[in-house]
PDB file of C-alpha atoms in Angstrom:
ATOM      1  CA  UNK A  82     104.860 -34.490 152.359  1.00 66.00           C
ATOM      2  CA  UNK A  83     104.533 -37.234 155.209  1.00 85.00           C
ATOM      3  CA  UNK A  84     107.195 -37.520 157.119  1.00 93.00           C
ATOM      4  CA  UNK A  85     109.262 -41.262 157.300  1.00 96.00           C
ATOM      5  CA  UNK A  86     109.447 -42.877 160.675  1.00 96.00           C
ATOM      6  CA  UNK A  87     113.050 -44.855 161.634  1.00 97.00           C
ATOM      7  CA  UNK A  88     112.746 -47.719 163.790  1.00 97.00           C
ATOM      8  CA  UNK A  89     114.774 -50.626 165.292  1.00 97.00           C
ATOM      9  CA  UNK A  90     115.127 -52.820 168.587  1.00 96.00           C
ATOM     10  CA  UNK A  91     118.332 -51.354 168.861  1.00 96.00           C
ATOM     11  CA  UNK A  92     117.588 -48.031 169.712  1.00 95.00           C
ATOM     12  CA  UNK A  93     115.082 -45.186 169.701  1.00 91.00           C
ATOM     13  CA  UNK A  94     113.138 -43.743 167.287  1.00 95.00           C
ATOM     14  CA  UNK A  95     113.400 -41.224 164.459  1.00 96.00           C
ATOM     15  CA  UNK A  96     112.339 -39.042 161.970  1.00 96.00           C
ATOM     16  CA  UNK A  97     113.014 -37.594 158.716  1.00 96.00           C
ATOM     17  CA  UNK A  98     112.126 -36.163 155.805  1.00 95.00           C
ATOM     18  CA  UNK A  99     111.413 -37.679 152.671  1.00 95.00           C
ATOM     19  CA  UNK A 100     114.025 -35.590 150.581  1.00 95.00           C
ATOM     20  CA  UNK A 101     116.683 -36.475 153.008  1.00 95.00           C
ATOM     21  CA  UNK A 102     116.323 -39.666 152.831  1.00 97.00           C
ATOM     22  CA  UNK A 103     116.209 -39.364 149.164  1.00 97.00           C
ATOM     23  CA  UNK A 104     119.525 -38.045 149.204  1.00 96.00           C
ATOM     24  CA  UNK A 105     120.816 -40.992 151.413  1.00 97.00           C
ATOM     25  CA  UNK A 106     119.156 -43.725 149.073  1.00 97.00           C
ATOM     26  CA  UNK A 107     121.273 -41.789 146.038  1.00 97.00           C
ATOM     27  CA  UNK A 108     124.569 -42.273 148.283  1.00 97.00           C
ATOM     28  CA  UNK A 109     123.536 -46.282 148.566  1.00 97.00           C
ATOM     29  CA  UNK A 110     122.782 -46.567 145.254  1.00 97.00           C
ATOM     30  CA  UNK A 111     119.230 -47.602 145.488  1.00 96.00           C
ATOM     31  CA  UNK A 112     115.925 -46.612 144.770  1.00 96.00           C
ATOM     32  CA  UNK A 113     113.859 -44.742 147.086  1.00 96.00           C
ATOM     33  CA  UNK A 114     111.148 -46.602 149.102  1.00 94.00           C
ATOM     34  CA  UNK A 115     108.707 -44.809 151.614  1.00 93.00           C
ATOM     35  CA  UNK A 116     109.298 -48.124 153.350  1.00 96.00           C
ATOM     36  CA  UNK A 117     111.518 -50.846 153.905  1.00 96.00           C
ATOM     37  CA  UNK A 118     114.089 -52.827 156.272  1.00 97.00           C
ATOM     38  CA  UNK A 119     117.565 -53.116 156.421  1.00 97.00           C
ATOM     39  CA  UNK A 120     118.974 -56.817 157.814  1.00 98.00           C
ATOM     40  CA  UNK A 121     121.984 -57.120 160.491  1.00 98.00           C
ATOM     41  CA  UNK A 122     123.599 -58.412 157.344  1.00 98.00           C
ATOM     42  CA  UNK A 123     122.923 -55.219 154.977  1.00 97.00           C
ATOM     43  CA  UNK A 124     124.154 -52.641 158.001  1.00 98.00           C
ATOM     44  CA  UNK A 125     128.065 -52.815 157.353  1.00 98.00           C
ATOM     45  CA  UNK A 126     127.699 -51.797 153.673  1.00 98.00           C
ATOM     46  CA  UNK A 127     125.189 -49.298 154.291  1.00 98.00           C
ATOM     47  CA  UNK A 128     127.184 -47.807 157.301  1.00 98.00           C
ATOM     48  CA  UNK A 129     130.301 -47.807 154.637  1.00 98.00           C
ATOM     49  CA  UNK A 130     128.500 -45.810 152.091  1.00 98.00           C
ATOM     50  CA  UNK A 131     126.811 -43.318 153.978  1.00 98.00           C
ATOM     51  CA  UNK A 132     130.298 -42.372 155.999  1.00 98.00           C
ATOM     52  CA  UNK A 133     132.079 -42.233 152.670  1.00 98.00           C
ATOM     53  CA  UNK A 134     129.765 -39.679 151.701  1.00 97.00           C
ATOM     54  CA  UNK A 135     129.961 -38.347 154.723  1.00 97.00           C
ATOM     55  CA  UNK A 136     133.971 -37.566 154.746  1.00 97.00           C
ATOM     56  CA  UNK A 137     133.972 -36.485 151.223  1.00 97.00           C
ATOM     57  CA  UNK A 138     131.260 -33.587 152.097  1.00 95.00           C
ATOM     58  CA  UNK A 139     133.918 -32.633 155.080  1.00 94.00           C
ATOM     59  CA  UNK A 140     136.494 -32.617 152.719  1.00 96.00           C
ATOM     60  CA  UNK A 141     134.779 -30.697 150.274  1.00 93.00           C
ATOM     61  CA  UNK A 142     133.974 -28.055 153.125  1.00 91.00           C
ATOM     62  CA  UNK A 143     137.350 -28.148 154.405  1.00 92.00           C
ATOM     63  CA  UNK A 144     138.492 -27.248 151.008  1.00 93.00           C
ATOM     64  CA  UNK A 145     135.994 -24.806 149.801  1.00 87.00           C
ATOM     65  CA  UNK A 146     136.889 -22.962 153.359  1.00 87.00           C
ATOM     66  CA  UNK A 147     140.739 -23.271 152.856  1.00 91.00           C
ATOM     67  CA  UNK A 148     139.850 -21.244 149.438  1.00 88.00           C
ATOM     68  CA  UNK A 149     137.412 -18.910 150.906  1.00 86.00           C
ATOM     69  CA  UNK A 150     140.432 -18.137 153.516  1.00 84.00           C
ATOM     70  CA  UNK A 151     143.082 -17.621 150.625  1.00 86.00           C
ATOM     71  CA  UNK A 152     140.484 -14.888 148.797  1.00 84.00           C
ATOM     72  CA  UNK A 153     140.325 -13.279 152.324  1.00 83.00           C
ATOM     73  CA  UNK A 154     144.462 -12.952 152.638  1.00 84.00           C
ATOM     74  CA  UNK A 155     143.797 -11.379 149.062  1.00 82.00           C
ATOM     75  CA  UNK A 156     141.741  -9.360 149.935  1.00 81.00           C
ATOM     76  CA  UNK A 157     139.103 -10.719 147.488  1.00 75.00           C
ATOM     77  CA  UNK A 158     135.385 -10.341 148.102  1.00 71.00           C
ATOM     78  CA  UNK A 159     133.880 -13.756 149.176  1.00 62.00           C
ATOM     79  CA  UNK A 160     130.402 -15.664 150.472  1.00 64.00           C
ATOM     80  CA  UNK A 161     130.575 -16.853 154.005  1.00 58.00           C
ATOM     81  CA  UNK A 162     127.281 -19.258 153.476  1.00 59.00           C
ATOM     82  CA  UNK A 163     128.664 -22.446 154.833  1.00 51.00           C
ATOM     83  CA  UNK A 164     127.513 -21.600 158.303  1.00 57.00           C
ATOM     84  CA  UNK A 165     124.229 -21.448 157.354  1.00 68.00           C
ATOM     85  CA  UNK A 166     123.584 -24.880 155.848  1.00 81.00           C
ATOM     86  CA  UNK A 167     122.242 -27.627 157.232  1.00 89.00           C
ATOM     87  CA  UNK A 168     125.093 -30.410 155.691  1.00 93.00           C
ATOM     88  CA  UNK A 169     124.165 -33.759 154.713  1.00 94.00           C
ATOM     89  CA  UNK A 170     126.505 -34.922 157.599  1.00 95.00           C
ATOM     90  CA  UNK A 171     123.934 -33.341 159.778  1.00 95.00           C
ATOM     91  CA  UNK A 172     121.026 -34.925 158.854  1.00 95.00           C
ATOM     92  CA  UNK A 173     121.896 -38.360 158.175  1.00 97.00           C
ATOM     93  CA  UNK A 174     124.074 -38.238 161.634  1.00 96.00           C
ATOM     94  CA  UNK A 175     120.825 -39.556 164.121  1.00 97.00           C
ATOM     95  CA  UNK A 176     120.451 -42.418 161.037  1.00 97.00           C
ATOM     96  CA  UNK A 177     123.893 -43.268 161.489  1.00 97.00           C
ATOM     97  CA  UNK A 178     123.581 -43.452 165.405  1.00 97.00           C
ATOM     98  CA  UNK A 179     120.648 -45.883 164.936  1.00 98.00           C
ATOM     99  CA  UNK A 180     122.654 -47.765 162.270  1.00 98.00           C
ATOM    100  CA  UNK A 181     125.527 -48.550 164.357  1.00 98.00           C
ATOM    101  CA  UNK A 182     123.135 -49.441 167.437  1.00 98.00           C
ATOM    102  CA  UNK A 183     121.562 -52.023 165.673  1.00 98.00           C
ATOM    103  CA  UNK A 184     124.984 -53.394 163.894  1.00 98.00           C
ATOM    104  CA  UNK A 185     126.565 -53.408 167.285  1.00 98.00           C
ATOM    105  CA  UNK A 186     123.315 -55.468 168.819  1.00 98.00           C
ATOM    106  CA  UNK A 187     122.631 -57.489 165.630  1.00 98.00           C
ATOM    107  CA  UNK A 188     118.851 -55.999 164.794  1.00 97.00           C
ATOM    108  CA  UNK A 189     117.249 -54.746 161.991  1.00 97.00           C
ATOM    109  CA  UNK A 190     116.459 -51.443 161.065  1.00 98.00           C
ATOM    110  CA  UNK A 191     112.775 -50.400 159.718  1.00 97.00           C
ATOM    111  CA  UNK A 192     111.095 -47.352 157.905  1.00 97.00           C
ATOM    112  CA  UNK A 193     108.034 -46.412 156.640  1.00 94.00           C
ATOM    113  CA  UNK A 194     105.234 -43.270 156.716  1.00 78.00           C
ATOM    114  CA  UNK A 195     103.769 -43.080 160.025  1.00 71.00           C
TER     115      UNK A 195
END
């Protein structure tokens, strides 16, 4: 599985894995491409989706913690497995960087297999 290569003016470059970013296309609503280019005009809407997703995986965490916490004062068994994930939040976060780099200066953003 290649890996896909993010690019713009704007900033420096970056990778990321195909399944991530098949994840990402899911949260936008659009079908995955090994390559394309987002427009200074199509950045606000992505940006948008992508941090909506973003807070409602926090919230979810925050939540699923706050329960995990009330089991605890029970004295109920529970998993303590959040540490060990790798959120979504986490990978997409260098994406979002470059994303708001190239809003802010007004340039595309490209990606495609190396």
């Amino acid at each position: 599985m290649a890996l896909l290569e993010f690019r713009s003016p704007a900033s420096g470059g970056l990778f990321m894995m195909p399944t991530t970013f098949q994840g990402i296309c899911e949260v936008l609503d659009r079908p995955y491409a090994e390559s394309g280019c987002w427009l200074p005009e199509d950045l606000p809407a992505v940006i948008e989706k992508i941090e909506a997703a973003v807070k409602r995986e926090k919230e979810m965490i925050a939540e699923a913690k706050r329960r995990q916490h009330e089991k605890e004062l029970k004295g109920e068994p529970g998993e303590r497995k959040e540490n060990e994930r790798v959120t979504f939040s986490m990978r997409v976060y260098p994406l979002l960087e470059m994303l708001h780099a190239a809003q802010k200066k007004g340039k595309k953003v490209m990606w495609g297999v190396p």
